[in-house]
Amino acid sequence: MSLRIVVTVKYVPDATGDRHFADDLTVDRDDVDGLLSELDEYAVEQALQISENSDDDVEITVLTVGPEDAKDALRKALSMGADKAIHVEDDDLHGTDAIGTSLVLAKAIEKAGYDLVISGMASTDGTMGVIPALLAERLGVPQVTLLSEVSVEDGTVKGRRDGDAASEQLEASLPAVVSVTDQSGEARYPSFKGIMAAKKKPVQSWDLSDLDIDEDEVGLENAYTTVDAATERPARTAGTIVKDEGEGGKQLAEFLASQKFI
Ligand SMILES: Cc1cc2nc3c(=O)[nH]c(=O)nc-3n(C[C@H](O)[C@H](O)[C@H](O)COP(=O)(O)OP(=O)(O)OC[C@H]3O[C@@H](n4cnc5c(N)ncnc54)[C@H](O)[C@@H]3O)c2cc1C
């Protein structure tokens, strides 16, 4: 038997960089370095562990929708051990919202062929955590989200979802969509061998026409959400320095009380 896993990986602006909005109030992606969303590294890791623990032939495809530089995110996932990559890139995608992004991802997943889709719990920039549910709805398959443990056995995906009051054991028959949390297991670092091997792994590029998507189904003008205004965060002011000359603890407590923290 074989198992085809598609892992959705997002290329996000580096949160430690200086991020700005462009004139049309979308994120200025040209002005800041990007990287593979850290939360998606957990999704890649779980796909690799499923593969390593399986007697079946497992093929792991990593998929991103994003600009030219999003290839960097794919290369990182390939160097961790994924087998191949798909990059969906098209100028008409500029400003596409979550609904449009889920359409593009779903069409690409269908075209690639899949038994299991693994997503992160949220991207580190948009952080909506809605894409896995939107994908399951569009693909018409079960969703098992926010798993901190995941395994595949006999055509069934199983996992544990930890809540505040209880942990649930969940399962769904394949094909299915799952999302995994940052508690699912530390993501591995790419080895030197992995980095070298990634250079030779196939990266397929698709645009909207490859996916039979019309330009009026995506893009800023067709987004359901609109950003009306954005204001830059004010520059940080210098903090209050408390010099401890015997009264430091008291001063600290007074400061916290004045800010209503205690
Ligand atoms: C070029 C480009 C321009 C965009 N411009 C805008 C804009 O102007 N306004 C706007 O509202 N949105 C825009 N988006 C979409 C936005 O960045 C998000 O991808 C989308 O809204 C999903 O929301 P999220 O990031 O909160 O995903 P979440 O639901 O938090 O993500 C959950 C998981 O879904 C997967 N995922 C999410 N996005 C992608 C992706 N792009 N590729 C692969 N996997 C993914 C990952 O596995 C992730 O862990 C743009 C996207 C692209 C690619």
Tab-separated table of N, CA and C in Angstrom, residues 118-223:
chain	number	residue	atom	x	y	z
A	118	ILE	N	-1.668	17.398	6.045
A	118	ILE	CA	-1.258	17.849	7.386
A	118	ILE	C	-0.924	19.336	7.322
A	119	SER	N	-1.586	20.109	8.187
A	119	SER	CA	-1.335	21.556	8.259
A	119	SER	C	-0.802	21.895	9.640
A	120	GLY	N	-0.262	23.110	9.745
A	120	GLY	CA	0.092	23.625	11.061
A	120	GLY	C	-1.172	24.082	11.776
A	121	MET	N	-1.046	24.408	13.073
A	121	MET	CA	-2.223	24.841	13.846
A	121	MET	C	-2.637	26.263	13.444
A	122	ALA	N	-1.708	27.052	12.958
A	122	ALA	CA	-1.958	28.427	12.511
A	122	ALA	C	-0.680	28.910	11.851
A	123	SER	N	-0.812	29.906	11.002
A	123	SER	CA	0.419	30.503	10.473
A	123	SER	C	0.943	31.466	11.527
A	124	THR	N	2.222	31.823	11.451
A	124	THR	CA	2.753	32.750	12.454
A	124	THR	C	2.539	34.209	12.053
A	125	ASP	N	1.955	34.452	10.853
A	125	ASP	CA	1.639	35.855	10.536
A	125	ASP	C	0.119	36.111	10.595
A	126	GLY	N	-0.674	35.369	9.832
A	126	GLY	CA	-2.126	35.575	9.856
A	126	GLY	C	-2.746	35.047	11.148
A	127	THR	N	-2.228	33.917	11.620
A	127	THR	CA	-2.651	33.240	12.868
A	127	THR	C	-4.161	33.015	12.999
A	128	MET	N	-4.857	32.875	11.882
A	128	MET	CA	-6.305	32.662	12.002
A	128	MET	C	-6.646	31.221	12.372
A	129	GLY	N	-5.829	30.279	11.945
A	129	GLY	CA	-6.100	28.867	12.248
A	129	GLY	C	-7.349	28.339	11.559
A	130	VAL	N	-7.689	28.910	10.416
A	130	VAL	CA	-8.938	28.527	9.736
A	130	VAL	C	-8.708	27.644	8.513
A	131	ILE	N	-7.505	27.667	7.992
A	131	ILE	CA	-7.256	26.978	6.712
A	131	ILE	C	-7.554	25.468	6.775
A	132	PRO	N	-7.124	24.752	7.825
A	132	PRO	CA	-7.420	23.307	7.832
A	132	PRO	C	-8.917	23.015	7.717
A	133	ALA	N	-9.740	23.762	8.446
A	133	ALA	CA	-11.197	23.534	8.382
A	133	ALA	C	-11.731	23.892	6.998
A	134	LEU	N	-11.244	24.981	6.433
A	134	LEU	CA	-11.695	25.380	5.087
A	134	LEU	C	-11.299	24.325	4.054
A	135	LEU	N	-10.108	23.763	4.229
A	135	LEU	CA	-9.640	22.728	3.288
A	135	LEU	C	-10.516	21.478	3.370
A	136	ALA	N	-10.822	21.051	4.610
A	136	ALA	CA	-11.639	19.846	4.776
A	136	ALA	C	-13.008	20.049	4.131
A	137	GLU	N	-13.572	21.235	4.309
A	137	GLU	CA	-14.885	21.539	3.729
A	137	GLU	C	-14.812	21.514	2.207
A	138	ARG	N	-13.795	22.164	1.665
A	138	ARG	CA	-13.674	22.208	0.196
A	138	ARG	C	-13.395	20.830	-0.397
A	139	LEU	N	-12.589	20.028	0.318
A	139	LEU	CA	-12.235	18.700	-0.204
A	139	LEU	C	-13.320	17.667	0.104
A	140	GLY	N	-14.243	18.017	1.020
A	140	GLY	CA	-15.325	17.099	1.381
A	140	GLY	C	-14.824	15.884	2.148
A	141	VAL	N	-13.826	16.118	3.042
A	141	VAL	CA	-13.271	15.003	3.829
A	141	VAL	C	-13.288	15.391	5.312
A	142	PRO	N	-13.140	14.395	6.220
A	142	PRO	CA	-13.138	14.726	7.650
A	142	PRO	C	-11.939	15.585	8.044
A	143	GLN	N	-12.125	16.371	9.110
A	143	GLN	CA	-11.006	17.141	9.665
A	143	GLN	C	-10.804	16.733	11.122
A	144	VAL	N	-9.548	16.571	11.505
A	144	VAL	CA	-9.209	16.292	12.903
A	144	VAL	C	-8.128	17.308	13.250
A	145	THR	N	-8.535	18.349	13.948
A	145	THR	CA	-7.623	19.490	14.100
A	145	THR	C	-6.968	19.546	15.475
A	146	LEU	N	-5.900	20.326	15.538
A	146	LEU	CA	-5.189	20.650	16.781
A	146	LEU	C	-4.716	19.403	17.530
A	147	LEU	N	-4.063	18.506	16.813
A	147	LEU	CA	-3.578	17.268	17.418
A	147	LEU	C	-2.190	17.461	18.010
A	148	SER	N	-1.984	16.905	19.198
A	148	SER	CA	-0.642	16.948	19.770
A	148	SER	C	0.037	15.588	19.620
A	149	GLU	N	-0.671	14.637	19.042
A	149	GLU	CA	-0.104	13.310	18.752
A	149	GLU	C	-0.840	12.807	17.527
A	150	VAL	N	-0.133	12.223	16.569
A	150	VAL	CA	-0.827	11.765	15.357
A	150	VAL	C	-0.171	10.494	14.814
A	151	SER	N	-1.013	9.571	14.341
A	151	SER	CA	-0.488	8.334	13.738
A	151	SER	C	-1.471	7.858	12.676
A	152	VAL	N	-0.981	7.001	11.784
A	152	VAL	CA	-1.835	6.449	10.724
A	152	VAL	C	-1.729	4.937	10.762
A	153	GLU	N	-2.890	4.289	10.717
A	153	GLU	CA	-2.928	2.819	10.772
A	153	GLU	C	-4.123	2.325	9.984
A	154	ASP	N	-3.920	1.396	9.086
A	154	ASP	CA	-5.012	0.743	8.358
A	154	ASP	C	-6.046	1.721	7.794
A	155	GLY	N	-5.583	2.729	7.097
A	155	GLY	CA	-6.507	3.658	6.448
A	155	GLY	C	-7.217	4.606	7.392
A	156	THR	N	-6.688	4.722	8.624
A	156	THR	CA	-7.312	5.612	9.621
A	156	THR	C	-6.237	6.510	10.217
A	157	VAL	N	-6.575	7.801	10.375
A	157	VAL	CA	-5.647	8.690	11.079
A	157	VAL	C	-6.169	8.861	12.503
A	158	LYS	N	-5.268	8.732	13.479
A	158	LYS	CA	-5.657	8.831	14.885
A	158	LYS	C	-4.828	9.912	15.557
A	159	GLY	N	-5.409	10.509	16.581
A	159	GLY	CA	-4.627	11.524	17.270
A	159	GLY	C	-5.230	11.930	18.586
A	160	ARG	N	-4.435	12.715	19.314
A	160	ARG	CA	-4.887	13.209	20.614
A	160	ARG	C	-4.986	14.726	20.575
A	161	ARG	N	-6.135	15.238	21.023
A	161	ARG	CA	-6.290	16.693	21.124
A	161	ARG	C	-6.393	17.040	22.607
A	162	ASP	N	-5.458	17.877	23.065
A	162	ASP	CA	-5.444	18.248	24.481
A	162	ASP	C	-6.226	19.538	24.693
A	163	GLY	N	-7.259	19.454	25.521
A	163	GLY	CA	-8.017	20.657	25.868
A	163	GLY	C	-7.708	21.063	27.289
A	164	ASP	N	-8.350	22.124	27.765
A	164	ASP	CA	-8.109	22.604	29.131
A	164	ASP	C	-8.569	21.576	30.159
A	165	ALA	N	-9.708	20.937	29.866
A	165	ALA	CA	-10.305	20.052	30.866
A	165	ALA	C	-10.079	18.575	30.578
A	166	ALA	N	-9.803	18.233	29.322
A	166	ALA	CA	-9.691	16.805	28.977
A	166	ALA	C	-8.868	16.632	27.716
A	167	SER	N	-8.354	15.412	27.540
A	167	SER	CA	-7.691	15.062	26.278
A	167	SER	C	-8.611	14.120	25.516
A	168	GLU	N	-8.816	14.406	24.243
A	168	GLU	CA	-9.698	13.564	23.431
A	168	GLU	C	-8.859	12.698	22.504
A	169	GLN	N	-9.257	11.448	22.337
A	169	GLN	CA	-8.653	10.578	21.322
A	169	GLN	C	-9.582	10.623	20.122
A	170	LEU	N	-9.069	11.033	18.982
A	170	LEU	CA	-9.918	11.220	17.811
A	170	LEU	C	-9.394	10.373	16.665
A	171	GLU	N	-10.287	10.005	15.762
A	171	GLU	CA	-9.824	9.316	14.558
A	171	GLU	C	-10.763	9.598	13.406
A	172	ALA	N	-10.226	9.444	12.196
A	172	ALA	CA	-11.024	9.643	10.992
A	172	ALA	C	-10.495	8.718	9.912
A	173	SER	N	-11.391	8.286	9.049
A	173	SER	CA	-10.929	7.455	7.939
A	173	SER	C	-10.291	8.357	6.880
A	174	LEU	N	-9.311	7.831	6.199
A	174	LEU	CA	-8.650	8.584	5.128
A	174	LEU	C	-9.503	8.532	3.865
A	175	PRO	N	-9.480	9.536	3.020
A	175	PRO	CA	-8.671	10.750	3.105
A	175	PRO	C	-9.209	11.716	4.156
A	176	ALA	N	-8.281	12.493	4.734
A	176	ALA	CA	-8.660	13.421	5.800
A	176	ALA	C	-7.652	14.576	5.869
A	177	VAL	N	-8.077	15.608	6.598
A	177	VAL	CA	-7.199	16.757	6.873
A	177	VAL	C	-6.939	16.794	8.376
A	178	VAL	N	-5.674	16.911	8.773
A	178	VAL	CA	-5.395	17.121	10.195
A	178	VAL	C	-4.526	18.374	10.351
A	179	SER	N	-4.613	18.975	11.539
A	179	SER	CA	-3.630	20.013	11.875
A	179	SER	C	-2.961	19.612	13.180
A	180	VAL	N	-1.688	19.990	13.310
A	180	VAL	CA	-0.925	19.575	14.498
A	180	VAL	C	-0.420	20.803	15.246
A	181	THR	N	-0.302	20.645	16.562
A	181	THR	CA	0.097	21.785	17.386
A	181	THR	C	1.611	21.792	17.634
A	182	ASP	N	2.049	22.825	18.333
A	182	ASP	CA	3.471	22.929	18.685
A	182	ASP	C	3.831	21.991	19.840
A	183	GLN	N	2.857	21.196	20.316
A	183	GLN	CA	3.136	20.197	21.354
A	183	GLN	C	3.340	18.809	20.743
A	184	SER	N	3.304	18.732	19.402
A	184	SER	CA	3.302	17.412	18.755
A	184	SER	C	4.701	16.780	18.690
A	185	GLY	N	5.717	17.542	18.996
A	185	GLY	CA	7.079	16.968	18.962
A	185	GLY	C	8.017	17.915	18.246
A	186	GLU	N	9.174	18.120	18.851
A	186	GLU	CA	10.172	19.056	18.320
A	186	GLU	C	10.499	18.755	16.853
A	187	ALA	N	10.503	19.766	16.021
A	187	ALA	CA	10.847	19.550	14.609
A	187	ALA	C	12.358	19.390	14.468
A	188	ARG	N	12.767	18.481	13.610
A	188	ARG	CA	14.199	18.214	13.428
A	188	ARG	C	14.887	19.344	12.649
A	189	TYR	N	16.184	19.471	12.875
A	189	TYR	CA	16.970	20.402	12.060
A	189	TYR	C	17.395	19.680	10.790
A	190	PRO	N	17.430	20.363	9.662
A	190	PRO	CA	17.936	19.715	8.452
A	190	PRO	C	19.404	19.342	8.648
A	191	SER	N	19.774	18.141	8.246
A	191	SER	CA	21.181	17.742	8.318
A	191	SER	C	21.892	18.289	7.074
A	192	PHE	N	23.237	18.249	7.079
A	192	PHE	CA	23.984	18.701	5.900
A	192	PHE	C	23.604	17.850	4.688
A	193	LYS	N	23.475	16.517	4.940
A	193	LYS	CA	23.089	15.600	3.867
A	193	LYS	C	21.698	15.976	3.335
A	194	GLY	N	20.796	16.321	4.257
A	194	GLY	CA	19.435	16.700	3.873
A	194	GLY	C	19.421	17.968	3.026
A	195	ILE	N	20.284	18.916	3.411
A	195	ILE	CA	20.344	20.186	2.668
A	195	ILE	C	20.851	19.929	1.246
A	196	MET	N	21.875	19.070	1.133
A	196	MET	CA	22.427	18.765	-0.197
A	196	MET	C	21.392	17.995	-1.030
A	197	ALA	N	20.709	17.033	-0.400
A	197	ALA	CA	19.729	16.211	-1.121
A	197	ALA	C	18.565	17.075	-1.613
A	198	ALA	N	18.201	18.097	-0.812
A	198	ALA	CA	17.039	18.937	-1.159
A	198	ALA	C	17.243	19.659	-2.482
A	199	LYS	N	18.497	19.949	-2.805
A	199	LYS	CA	18.788	20.687	-4.048
A	199	LYS	C	18.363	19.889	-5.269
A	200	LYS	N	18.306	18.555	-5.126
A	200	LYS	CA	17.982	17.713	-6.284
A	200	LYS	C	16.525	17.255	-6.281
A	201	LYS	N	15.777	17.596	-5.249
A	201	LYS	CA	14.384	17.121	-5.180
A	201	LYS	C	13.486	17.978	-6.076
A	202	PRO	N	12.449	17.362	-6.661
A	202	PRO	CA	11.623	18.121	-7.616
A	202	PRO	C	10.734	19.176	-6.959
A	203	VAL	N	10.724	20.371	-7.567
A	203	VAL	CA	9.816	21.447	-7.143
A	203	VAL	C	8.987	21.822	-8.362
A	204	GLN	N	7.692	21.536	-8.284
A	204	GLN	CA	6.799	21.813	-9.409
A	204	GLN	C	6.167	23.196	-9.212
A	205	SER	N	6.045	23.976	-10.276
A	205	SER	CA	5.409	25.292	-10.164
A	205	SER	C	4.094	25.296	-10.925
A	206	TRP	N	3.037	25.728	-10.274
A	206	TRP	CA	1.727	25.851	-10.911
A	206	TRP	C	1.236	27.277	-10.771
A	207	ASP	N	0.476	27.734	-11.775
A	207	ASP	CA	-0.201	29.019	-11.639
A	207	ASP	C	-1.713	28.769	-11.624
A	208	LEU	N	-2.486	29.851	-11.628
A	208	LEU	CA	-3.942	29.689	-11.488
A	208	LEU	C	-4.547	28.891	-12.634
A	209	SER	N	-4.006	29.074	-13.849
A	209	SER	CA	-4.586	28.348	-14.986
A	209	SER	C	-4.352	26.841	-14.860
A	210	ASP	N	-3.236	26.448	-14.245
A	210	ASP	CA	-2.987	25.018	-14.019
A	210	ASP	C	-4.034	24.411	-13.101
A	211	LEU	N	-4.644	25.277	-12.270
A	211	LEU	CA	-5.603	24.781	-11.271
A	211	LEU	C	-7.048	25.114	-11.655
A	212	ASP	N	-7.255	25.612	-12.892
A	212	ASP	CA	-8.606	25.993	-13.358
A	212	ASP	C	-9.284	26.980	-12.410
A	213	ILE	N	-8.504	27.932	-11.934
A	213	ILE	CA	-9.070	28.978	-11.058
A	213	ILE	C	-9.089	30.286	-11.834
A	214	ASP	N	-10.260	30.958	-11.832
A	214	ASP	CA	-10.370	32.246	-12.524
A	214	ASP	C	-9.788	33.345	-11.650
A	215	GLU	N	-9.263	34.389	-12.310
A	215	GLU	CA	-8.667	35.482	-11.535
A	215	GLU	C	-9.707	36.184	-10.662
A	216	ASP	N	-11.020	36.106	-11.042
A	216	ASP	CA	-12.020	36.782	-10.207
A	216	ASP	C	-12.452	35.948	-8.990
A	217	GLU	N	-11.781	34.812	-8.763
A	217	GLU	CA	-12.057	34.023	-7.549
A	217	GLU	C	-11.039	34.317	-6.450
A	218	VAL	N	-9.981	35.046	-6.779
A	218	VAL	CA	-8.915	35.329	-5.814
A	218	VAL	C	-8.510	36.803	-5.929
A	219	GLY	N	-7.507	37.198	-5.165
A	219	GLY	CA	-6.975	38.557	-5.274
A	219	GLY	C	-7.658	39.523	-4.322
A	220	LEU	N	-7.029	40.687	-4.188
A	220	LEU	CA	-7.498	41.697	-3.232
A	220	LEU	C	-8.935	42.142	-3.506
A	221	GLU	N	-9.269	42.350	-4.793
A	221	GLU	CA	-10.611	42.869	-5.121
A	221	GLU	C	-11.702	41.867	-4.804
A	222	ASN	N	-11.361	40.591	-4.773
A	222	ASN	CA	-12.382	39.567	-4.535
A	222	ASN	C	-12.316	38.996	-3.118
A	223	ALA	N	-11.509	39.648	-2.260
A	223	ALA	CA	-11.386	39.156	-0.880
A	223	ALA	C	-12.649	39.502	-0.092
